[in-house]
Tab-separated table of C-alpha atoms in Angstrom:
chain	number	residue	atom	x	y	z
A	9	UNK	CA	0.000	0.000	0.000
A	10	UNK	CA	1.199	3.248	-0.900
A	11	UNK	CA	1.499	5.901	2.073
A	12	UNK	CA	0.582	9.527	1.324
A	13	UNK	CA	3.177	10.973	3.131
A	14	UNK	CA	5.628	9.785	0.121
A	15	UNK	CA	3.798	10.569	-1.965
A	16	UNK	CA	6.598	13.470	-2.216
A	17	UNK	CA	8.008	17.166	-1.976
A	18	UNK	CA	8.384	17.582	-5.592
A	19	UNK	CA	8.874	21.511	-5.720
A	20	UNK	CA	10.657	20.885	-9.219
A	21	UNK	CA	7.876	19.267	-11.393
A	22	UNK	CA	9.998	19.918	-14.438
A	23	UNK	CA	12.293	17.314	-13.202
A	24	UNK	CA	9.183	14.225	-13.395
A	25	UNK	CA	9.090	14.102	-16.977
A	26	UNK	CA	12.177	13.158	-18.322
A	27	UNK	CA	13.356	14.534	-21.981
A	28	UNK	CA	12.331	12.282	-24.909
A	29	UNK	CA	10.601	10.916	-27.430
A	30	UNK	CA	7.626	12.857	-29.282
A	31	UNK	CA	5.563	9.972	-30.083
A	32	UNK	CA	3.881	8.227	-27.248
A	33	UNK	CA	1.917	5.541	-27.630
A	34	UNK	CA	-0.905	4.438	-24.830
A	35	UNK	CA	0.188	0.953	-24.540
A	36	UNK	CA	4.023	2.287	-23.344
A	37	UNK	CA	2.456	4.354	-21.151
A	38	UNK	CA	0.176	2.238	-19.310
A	39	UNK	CA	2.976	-0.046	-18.858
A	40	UNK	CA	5.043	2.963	-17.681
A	41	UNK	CA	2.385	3.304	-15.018
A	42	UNK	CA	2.372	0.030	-14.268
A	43	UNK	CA	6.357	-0.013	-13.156
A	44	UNK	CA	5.491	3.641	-11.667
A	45	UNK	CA	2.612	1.733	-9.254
A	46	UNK	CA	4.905	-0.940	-8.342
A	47	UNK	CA	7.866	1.617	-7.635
A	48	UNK	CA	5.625	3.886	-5.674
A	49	UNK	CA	5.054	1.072	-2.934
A	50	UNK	CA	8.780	1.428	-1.760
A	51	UNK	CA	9.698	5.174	-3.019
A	52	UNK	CA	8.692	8.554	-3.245
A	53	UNK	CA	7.368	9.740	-6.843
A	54	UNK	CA	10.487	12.485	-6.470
A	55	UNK	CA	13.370	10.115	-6.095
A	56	UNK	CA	11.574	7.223	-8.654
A	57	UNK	CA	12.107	9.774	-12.012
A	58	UNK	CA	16.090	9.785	-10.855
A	59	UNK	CA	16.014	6.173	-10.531
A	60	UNK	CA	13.678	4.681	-13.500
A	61	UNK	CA	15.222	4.675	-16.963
A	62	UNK	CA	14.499	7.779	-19.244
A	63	UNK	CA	10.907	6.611	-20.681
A	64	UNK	CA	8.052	8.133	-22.895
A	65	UNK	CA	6.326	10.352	-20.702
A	66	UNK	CA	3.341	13.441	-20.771
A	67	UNK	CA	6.049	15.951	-21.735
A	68	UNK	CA	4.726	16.675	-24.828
A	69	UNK	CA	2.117	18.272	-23.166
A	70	UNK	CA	3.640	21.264	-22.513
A	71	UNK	CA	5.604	23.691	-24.241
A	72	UNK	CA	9.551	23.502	-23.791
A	73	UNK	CA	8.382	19.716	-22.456
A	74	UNK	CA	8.164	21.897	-19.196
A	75	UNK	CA	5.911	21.334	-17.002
A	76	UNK	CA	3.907	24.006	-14.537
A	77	UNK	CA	6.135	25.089	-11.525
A	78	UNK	CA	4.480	24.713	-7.793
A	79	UNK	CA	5.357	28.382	-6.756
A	80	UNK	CA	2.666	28.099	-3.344
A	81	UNK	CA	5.118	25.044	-1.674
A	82	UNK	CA	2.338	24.206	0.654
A	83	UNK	CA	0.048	22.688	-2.939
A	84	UNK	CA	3.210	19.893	-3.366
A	85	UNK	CA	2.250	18.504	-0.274
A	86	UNK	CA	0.491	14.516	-1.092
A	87	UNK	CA	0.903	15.302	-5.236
A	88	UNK	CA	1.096	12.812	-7.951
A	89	UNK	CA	1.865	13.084	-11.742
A	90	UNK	CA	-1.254	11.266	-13.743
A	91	UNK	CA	-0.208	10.919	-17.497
A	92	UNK	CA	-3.461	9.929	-19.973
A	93	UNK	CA	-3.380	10.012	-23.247
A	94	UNK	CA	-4.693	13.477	-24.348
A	95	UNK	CA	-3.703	15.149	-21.115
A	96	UNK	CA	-1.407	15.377	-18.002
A	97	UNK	CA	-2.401	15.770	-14.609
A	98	UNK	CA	-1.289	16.909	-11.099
A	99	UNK	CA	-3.330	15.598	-8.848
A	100	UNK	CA	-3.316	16.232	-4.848
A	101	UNK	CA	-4.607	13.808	-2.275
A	102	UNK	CA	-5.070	16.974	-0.065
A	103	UNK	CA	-8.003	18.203	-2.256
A	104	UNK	CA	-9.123	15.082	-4.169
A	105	UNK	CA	-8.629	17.187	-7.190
A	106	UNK	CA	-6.253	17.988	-10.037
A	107	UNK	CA	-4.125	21.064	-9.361
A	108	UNK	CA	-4.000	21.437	-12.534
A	109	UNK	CA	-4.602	19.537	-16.350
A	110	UNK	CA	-2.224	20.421	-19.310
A	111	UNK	CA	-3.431	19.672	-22.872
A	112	UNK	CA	-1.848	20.109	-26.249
A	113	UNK	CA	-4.816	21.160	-28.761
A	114	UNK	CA	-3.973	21.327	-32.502
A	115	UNK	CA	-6.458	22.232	-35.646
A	116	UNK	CA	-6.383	18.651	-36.293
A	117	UNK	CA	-7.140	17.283	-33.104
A	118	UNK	CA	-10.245	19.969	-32.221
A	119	UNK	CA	-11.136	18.813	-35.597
A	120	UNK	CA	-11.272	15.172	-34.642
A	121	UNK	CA	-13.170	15.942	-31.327
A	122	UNK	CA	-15.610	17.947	-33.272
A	123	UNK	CA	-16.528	15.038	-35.471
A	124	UNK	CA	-17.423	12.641	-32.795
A	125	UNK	CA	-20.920	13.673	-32.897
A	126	UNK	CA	-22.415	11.886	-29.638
A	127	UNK	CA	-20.408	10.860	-26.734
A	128	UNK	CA	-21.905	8.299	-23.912
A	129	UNK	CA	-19.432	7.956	-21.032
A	130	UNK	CA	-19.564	7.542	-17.612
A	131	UNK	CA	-17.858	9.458	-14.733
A	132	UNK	CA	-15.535	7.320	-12.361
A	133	UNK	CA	-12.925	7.304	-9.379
A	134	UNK	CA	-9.797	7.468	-10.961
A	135	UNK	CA	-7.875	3.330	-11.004
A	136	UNK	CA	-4.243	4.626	-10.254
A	137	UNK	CA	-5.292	6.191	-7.304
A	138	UNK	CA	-5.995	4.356	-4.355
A	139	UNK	CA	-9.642	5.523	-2.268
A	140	UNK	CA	-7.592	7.434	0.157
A	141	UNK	CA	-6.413	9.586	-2.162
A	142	UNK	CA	-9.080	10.267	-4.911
A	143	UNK	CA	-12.190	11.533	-5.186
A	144	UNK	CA	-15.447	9.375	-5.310
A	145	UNK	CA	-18.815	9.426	-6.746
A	146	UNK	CA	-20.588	9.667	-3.634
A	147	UNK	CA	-18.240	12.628	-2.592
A	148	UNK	CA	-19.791	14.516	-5.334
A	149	UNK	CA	-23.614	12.722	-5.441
A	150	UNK	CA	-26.100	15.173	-3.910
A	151	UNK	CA	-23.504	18.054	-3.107
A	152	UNK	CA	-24.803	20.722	-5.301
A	153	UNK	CA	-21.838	20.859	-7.086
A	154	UNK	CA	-21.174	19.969	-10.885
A	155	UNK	CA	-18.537	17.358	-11.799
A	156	UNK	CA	-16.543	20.380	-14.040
A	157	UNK	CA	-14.089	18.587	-16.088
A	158	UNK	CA	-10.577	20.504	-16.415
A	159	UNK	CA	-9.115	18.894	-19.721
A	160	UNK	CA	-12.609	19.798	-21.337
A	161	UNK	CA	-14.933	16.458	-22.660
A	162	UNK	CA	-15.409	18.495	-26.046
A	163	UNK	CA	-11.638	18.515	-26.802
A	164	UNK	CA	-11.096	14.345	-26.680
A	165	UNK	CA	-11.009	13.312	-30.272
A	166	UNK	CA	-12.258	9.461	-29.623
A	167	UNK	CA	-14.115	7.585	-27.237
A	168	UNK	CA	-11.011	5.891	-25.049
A	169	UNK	CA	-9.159	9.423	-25.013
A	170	UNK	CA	-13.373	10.476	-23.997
A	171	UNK	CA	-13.595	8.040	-21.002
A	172	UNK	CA	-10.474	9.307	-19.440
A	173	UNK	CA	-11.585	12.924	-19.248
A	174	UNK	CA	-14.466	11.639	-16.708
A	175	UNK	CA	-12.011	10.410	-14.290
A	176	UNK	CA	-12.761	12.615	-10.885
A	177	UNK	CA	-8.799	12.565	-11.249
A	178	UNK	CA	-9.783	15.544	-13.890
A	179	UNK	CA	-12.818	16.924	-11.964
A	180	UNK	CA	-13.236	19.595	-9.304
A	181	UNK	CA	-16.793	20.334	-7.648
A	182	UNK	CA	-17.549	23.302	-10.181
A	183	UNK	CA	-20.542	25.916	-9.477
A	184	UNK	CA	-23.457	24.346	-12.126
A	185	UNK	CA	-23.782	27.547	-13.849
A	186	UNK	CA	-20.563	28.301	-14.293
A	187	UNK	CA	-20.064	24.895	-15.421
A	188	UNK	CA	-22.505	25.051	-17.892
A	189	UNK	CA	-22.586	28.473	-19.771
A	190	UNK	CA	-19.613	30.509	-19.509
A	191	UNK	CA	-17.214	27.883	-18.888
A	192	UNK	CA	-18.329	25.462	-21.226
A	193	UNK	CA	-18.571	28.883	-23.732
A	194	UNK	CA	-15.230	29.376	-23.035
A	195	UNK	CA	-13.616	26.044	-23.592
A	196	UNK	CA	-15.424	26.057	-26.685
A	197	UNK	CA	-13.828	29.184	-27.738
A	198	UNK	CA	-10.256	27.938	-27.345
A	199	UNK	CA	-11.023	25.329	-29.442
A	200	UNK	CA	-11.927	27.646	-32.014
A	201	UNK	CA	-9.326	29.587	-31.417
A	202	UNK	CA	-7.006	26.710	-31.731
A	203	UNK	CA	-8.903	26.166	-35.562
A	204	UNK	CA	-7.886	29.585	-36.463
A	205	UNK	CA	-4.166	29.529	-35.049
A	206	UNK	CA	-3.180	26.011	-35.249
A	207	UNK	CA	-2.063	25.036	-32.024
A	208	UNK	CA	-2.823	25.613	-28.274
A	209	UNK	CA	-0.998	24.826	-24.948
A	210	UNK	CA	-3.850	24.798	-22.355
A	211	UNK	CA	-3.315	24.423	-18.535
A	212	UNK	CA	-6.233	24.084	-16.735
A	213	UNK	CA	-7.000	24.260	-12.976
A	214	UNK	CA	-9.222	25.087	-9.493
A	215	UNK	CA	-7.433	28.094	-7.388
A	216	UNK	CA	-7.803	27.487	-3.651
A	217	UNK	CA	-7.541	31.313	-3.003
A	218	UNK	CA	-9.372	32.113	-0.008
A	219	UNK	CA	-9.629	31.677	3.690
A	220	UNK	CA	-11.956	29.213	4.055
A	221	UNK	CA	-12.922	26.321	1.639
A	222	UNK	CA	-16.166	24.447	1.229
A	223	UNK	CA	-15.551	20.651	1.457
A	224	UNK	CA	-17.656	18.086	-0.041
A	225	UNK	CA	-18.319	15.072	2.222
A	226	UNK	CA	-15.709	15.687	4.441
A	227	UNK	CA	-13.217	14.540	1.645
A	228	UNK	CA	-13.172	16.826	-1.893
A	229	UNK	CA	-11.832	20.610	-1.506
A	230	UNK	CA	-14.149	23.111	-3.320
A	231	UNK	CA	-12.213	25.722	-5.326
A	232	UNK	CA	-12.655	29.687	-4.789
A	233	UNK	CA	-12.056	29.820	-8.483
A	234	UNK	CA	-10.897	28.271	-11.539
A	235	UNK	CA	-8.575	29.021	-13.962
A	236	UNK	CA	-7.797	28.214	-17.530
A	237	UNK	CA	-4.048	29.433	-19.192
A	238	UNK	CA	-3.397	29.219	-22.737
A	239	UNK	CA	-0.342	30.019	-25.088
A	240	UNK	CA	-0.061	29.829	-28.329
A	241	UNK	CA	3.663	29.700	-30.190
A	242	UNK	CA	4.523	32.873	-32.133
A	243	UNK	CA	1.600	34.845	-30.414
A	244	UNK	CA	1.550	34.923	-26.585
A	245	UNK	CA	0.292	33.432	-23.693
A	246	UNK	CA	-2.836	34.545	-21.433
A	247	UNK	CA	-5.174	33.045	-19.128
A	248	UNK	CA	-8.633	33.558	-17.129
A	249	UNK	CA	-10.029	33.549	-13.786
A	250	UNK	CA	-13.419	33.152	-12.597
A	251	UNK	CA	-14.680	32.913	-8.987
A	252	UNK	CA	-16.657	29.685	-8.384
A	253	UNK	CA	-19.567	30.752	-7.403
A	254	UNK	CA	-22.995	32.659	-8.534
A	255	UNK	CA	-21.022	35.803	-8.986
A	256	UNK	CA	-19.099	34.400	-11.841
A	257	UNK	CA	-16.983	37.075	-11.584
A	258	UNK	CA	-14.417	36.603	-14.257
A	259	UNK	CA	-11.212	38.279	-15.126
A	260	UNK	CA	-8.475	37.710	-17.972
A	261	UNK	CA	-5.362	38.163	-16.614
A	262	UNK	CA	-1.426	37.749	-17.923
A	263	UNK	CA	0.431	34.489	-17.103
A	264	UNK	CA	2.440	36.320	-14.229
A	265	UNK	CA	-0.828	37.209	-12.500
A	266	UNK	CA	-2.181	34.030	-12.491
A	267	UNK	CA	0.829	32.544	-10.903
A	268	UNK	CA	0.848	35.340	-8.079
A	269	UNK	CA	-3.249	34.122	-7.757
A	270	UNK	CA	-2.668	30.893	-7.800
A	271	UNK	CA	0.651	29.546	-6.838
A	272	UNK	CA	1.008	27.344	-10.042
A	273	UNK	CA	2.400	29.122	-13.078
A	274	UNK	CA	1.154	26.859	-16.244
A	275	UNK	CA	4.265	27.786	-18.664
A	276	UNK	CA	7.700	28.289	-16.602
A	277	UNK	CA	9.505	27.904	-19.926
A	278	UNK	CA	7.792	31.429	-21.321
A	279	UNK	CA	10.409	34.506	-20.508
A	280	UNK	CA	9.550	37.322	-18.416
A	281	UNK	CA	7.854	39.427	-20.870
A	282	UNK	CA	5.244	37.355	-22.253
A	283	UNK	CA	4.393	35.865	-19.136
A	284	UNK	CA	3.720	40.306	-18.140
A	285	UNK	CA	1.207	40.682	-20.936
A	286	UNK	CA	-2.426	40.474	-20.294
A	287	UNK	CA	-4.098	39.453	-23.594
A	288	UNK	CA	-7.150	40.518	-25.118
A	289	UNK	CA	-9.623	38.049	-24.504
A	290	UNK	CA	-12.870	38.005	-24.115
A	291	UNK	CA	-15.014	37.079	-20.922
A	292	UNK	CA	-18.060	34.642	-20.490
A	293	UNK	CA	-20.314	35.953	-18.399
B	14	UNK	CA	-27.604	7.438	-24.631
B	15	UNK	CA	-28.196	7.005	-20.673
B	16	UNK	CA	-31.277	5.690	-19.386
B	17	UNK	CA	-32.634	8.537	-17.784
B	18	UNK	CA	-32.438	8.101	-13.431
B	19	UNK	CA	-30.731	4.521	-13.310
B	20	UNK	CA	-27.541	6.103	-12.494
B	21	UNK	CA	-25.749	9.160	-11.236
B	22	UNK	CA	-22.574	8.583	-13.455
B	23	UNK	CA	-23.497	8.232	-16.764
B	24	UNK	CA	-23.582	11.135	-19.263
B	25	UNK	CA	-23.422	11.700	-22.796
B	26	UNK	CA	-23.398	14.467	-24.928
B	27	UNK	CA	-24.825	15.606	-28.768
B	28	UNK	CA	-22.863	17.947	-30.951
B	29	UNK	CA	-21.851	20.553	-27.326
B	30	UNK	CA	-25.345	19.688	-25.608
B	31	UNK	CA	-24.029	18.128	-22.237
B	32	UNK	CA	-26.797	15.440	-20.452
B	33	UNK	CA	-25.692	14.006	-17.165
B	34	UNK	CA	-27.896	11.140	-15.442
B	35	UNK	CA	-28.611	11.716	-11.875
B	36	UNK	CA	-31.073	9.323	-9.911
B	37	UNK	CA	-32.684	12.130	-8.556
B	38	UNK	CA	-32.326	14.757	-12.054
B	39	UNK	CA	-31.362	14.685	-15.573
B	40	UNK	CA	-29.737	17.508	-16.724
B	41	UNK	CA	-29.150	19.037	-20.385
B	42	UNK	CA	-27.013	21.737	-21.038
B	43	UNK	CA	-24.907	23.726	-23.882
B	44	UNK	CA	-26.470	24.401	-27.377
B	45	UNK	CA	-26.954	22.298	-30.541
B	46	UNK	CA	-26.945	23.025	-34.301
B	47	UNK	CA	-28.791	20.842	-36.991
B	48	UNK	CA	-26.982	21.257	-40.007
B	49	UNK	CA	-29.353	20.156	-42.983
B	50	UNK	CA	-27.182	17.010	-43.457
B	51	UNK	CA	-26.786	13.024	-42.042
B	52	UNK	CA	-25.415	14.896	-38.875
B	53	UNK	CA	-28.171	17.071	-38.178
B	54	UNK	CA	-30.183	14.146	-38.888
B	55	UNK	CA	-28.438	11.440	-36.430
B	56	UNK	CA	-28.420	14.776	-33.419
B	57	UNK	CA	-32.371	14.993	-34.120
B	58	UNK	CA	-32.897	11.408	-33.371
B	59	UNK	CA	-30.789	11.210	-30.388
B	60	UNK	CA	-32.428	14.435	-28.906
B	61	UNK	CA	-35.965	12.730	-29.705
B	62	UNK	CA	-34.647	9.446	-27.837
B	63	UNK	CA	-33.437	11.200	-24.921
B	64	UNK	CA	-37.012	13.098	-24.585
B	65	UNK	CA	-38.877	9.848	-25.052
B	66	UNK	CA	-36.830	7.710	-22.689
B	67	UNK	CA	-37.131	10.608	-20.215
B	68	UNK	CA	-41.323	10.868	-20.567
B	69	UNK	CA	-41.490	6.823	-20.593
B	70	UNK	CA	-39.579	7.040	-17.028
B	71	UNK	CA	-41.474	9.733	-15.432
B	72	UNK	CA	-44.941	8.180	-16.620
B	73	UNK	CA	-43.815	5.078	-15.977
B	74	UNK	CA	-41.862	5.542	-12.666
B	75	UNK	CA	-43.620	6.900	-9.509
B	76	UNK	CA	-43.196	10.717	-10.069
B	77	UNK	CA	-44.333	12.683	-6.961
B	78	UNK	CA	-45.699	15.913	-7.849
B	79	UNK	CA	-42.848	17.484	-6.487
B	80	UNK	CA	-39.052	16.800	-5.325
B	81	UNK	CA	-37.873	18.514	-2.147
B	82	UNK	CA	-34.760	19.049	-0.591
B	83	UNK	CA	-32.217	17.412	-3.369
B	84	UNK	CA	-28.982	18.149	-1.477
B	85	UNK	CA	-27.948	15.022	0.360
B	86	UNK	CA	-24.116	14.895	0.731
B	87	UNK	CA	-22.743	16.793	3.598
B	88	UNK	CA	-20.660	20.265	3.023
B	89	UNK	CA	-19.224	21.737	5.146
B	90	UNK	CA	-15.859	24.584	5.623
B	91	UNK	CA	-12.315	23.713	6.305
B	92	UNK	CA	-9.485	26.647	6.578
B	93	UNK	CA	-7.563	26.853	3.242
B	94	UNK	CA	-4.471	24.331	3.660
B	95	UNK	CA	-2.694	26.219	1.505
B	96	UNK	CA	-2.882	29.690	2.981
């Protein structure tokens, strides 16, 4: 049985993906995870990436293969990397969420996702977890609170890349309105955004940003807000904030601010002065 | 398509209309285009199933006139951890 407590310190997440191969195929990876579980019994997830062999990994994910820095030190506490095959997750045993969800979105790939034309899929705890650690159903059953996906349903372009996105391992308890207007609105507008541009690095996640949080069965953290950073190669980055709750109050931001807000910046490999511009997007309220 | 109230984890979804099962509520949310084509077409009849499966269940199931007090799980507050 794993224990939380090494589950690991890992205040340089750029260090657990090592540097390799573009391609990755889903059978390598679940066999990746499967040596990963195994290893986890006797080691922390920190120390394993020194120890295991260089292997294909969720790098590609992110821009620079870098992934988002923990600036808050306090949100590495209880954290595990979750690679899938259309996104990469850090997830937290201390919320029962993701911290955050990093996609890759190209023309072609919000091109296959817009052909699938009806989905049927099923939310679920999330297998490489064990209970103590994850979310449940019945956290979330009755709460008030929508299941709000991070790596967004409408951007998997087939049914097994589909199922994964309804892992609670990509879920945080989301306010239902917000879940279903603007935010839905706005995922759908980086998509067509992606369309027009070509490509999209998206990081996706809940902010814990005030003093108290709600809590959902004694087990799931309720965010104060979520938060959704994009950048786009040759253009600029940019990202947006909304409070989770009726207010919706929503504000774009630059990459620097969001960091500052949230503890987590999304693109560490961005310099100084793109991460200080605050784009022109729209909002969705 | 989910069979409407059998479950509270299945969901599905035509062109960006969302539908998520509950035992207690079905919900549908988003917006959806017919395009004059086979897609428009196959998103008409799944609408038109979902509508029928959800009328067959509430006639056929013991609706009471109305539902009452829906929350069930417990929340409560917790000081941010990560203040």
């Amino acid at each position: 049985m794993r224990t939380l407590t090494q589950a690991g310190i890992c205040l340089d997440q750029r260090r657990m993906y090592p540097v390799r191969s573009t391609k990755i195929k889903a059978s390598a990876i679940r066999a990746v995870f499967g040596i990963l579980t195994a290893l986890l019994s006797t080691t922390s997830a920190c120390s394993l990436e020194t120890a295991a062999p260089a292997s294909p990994t969720c790098a590609s994910f992110h821009p620079a293969r870098t992934t988002p820095a923990l600036l808050n030190p306090k949100l590495a506490t209880s954290t595990r990397p979750l690679c899938f095959r259309a996104f990469a997750i850090l997830h937290s045993s201390v919320t029962r969420t993701p911290l955050y969800v990093a996609e890759h979105l190209t023309r072609a790939s919000v091109e296959a996702a817009r052909a699938l034309n009806t989905r049927d899929n099923r939310f679920h705890a999330e297998p490489q977890l064990i209970p103590a650690e994850r979310g449940e159903l019945a956290d979330y059953r009755g709460s008030g609170f929508d299941r709000g996906h991070m790596a967004p349903s409408g951007d998997m372009g087939n049914t097994g890349d589909d199922y994964e996105s309804f892992s609670l391992a990509n879920i945080v308890p989301q306010d239902g309105p917000l879940n279903r207007n603007g935010w839905a609105d706005l995922e759908g507008y980086v998509r067509d955004l992606t369309g027009k541009l070509g490509e999209t690095y998206v990081v996706t996640g809940p902010a814990f940003a005030s003093r108290n949080l709600k809590r959902l069965n004694g087990r799931v953290l309720v965010p104060s807000h979520v938060w959704k950073a994009i950048y786009v190669p040759g253009q600029g980055a940019g990202a947006w904030i909304v409070s989770n709750d009726r207010q919706q109050q929503w504000e774009v931001v630059s990459i620097a601010t969001l960091a500052t807000r949230t503890g987590i910046d999304p693109f560490p490999s961005l310099d100084r002065a793109a991460k200080a511009k605050v784009p022109a997007f729209p909002t969705f309220d | 398509m989910i069979k409407p109230f059998a479950d509270d984890d299945a969901a599905a979804s035509i062109g960006d209309l969302s539908i998520e099962n509950g035992t207690d509520k079905v919900t549908v949310s988003g917006s959806l285009e017919f395009t004059r084509d086979q897609t428009g077409l196959e998103r008409a009849r799944a609408l038109k199933q979902l509508a029928d499966d959800l009328i067959v269940e509430l006639e056929n199931g013991s609706a009471p006139q109305s539902l009452t007090g829906t929350q069930t799980a417990a929340v409560d507050q917790v000081a941010n951890p990560f203040a």
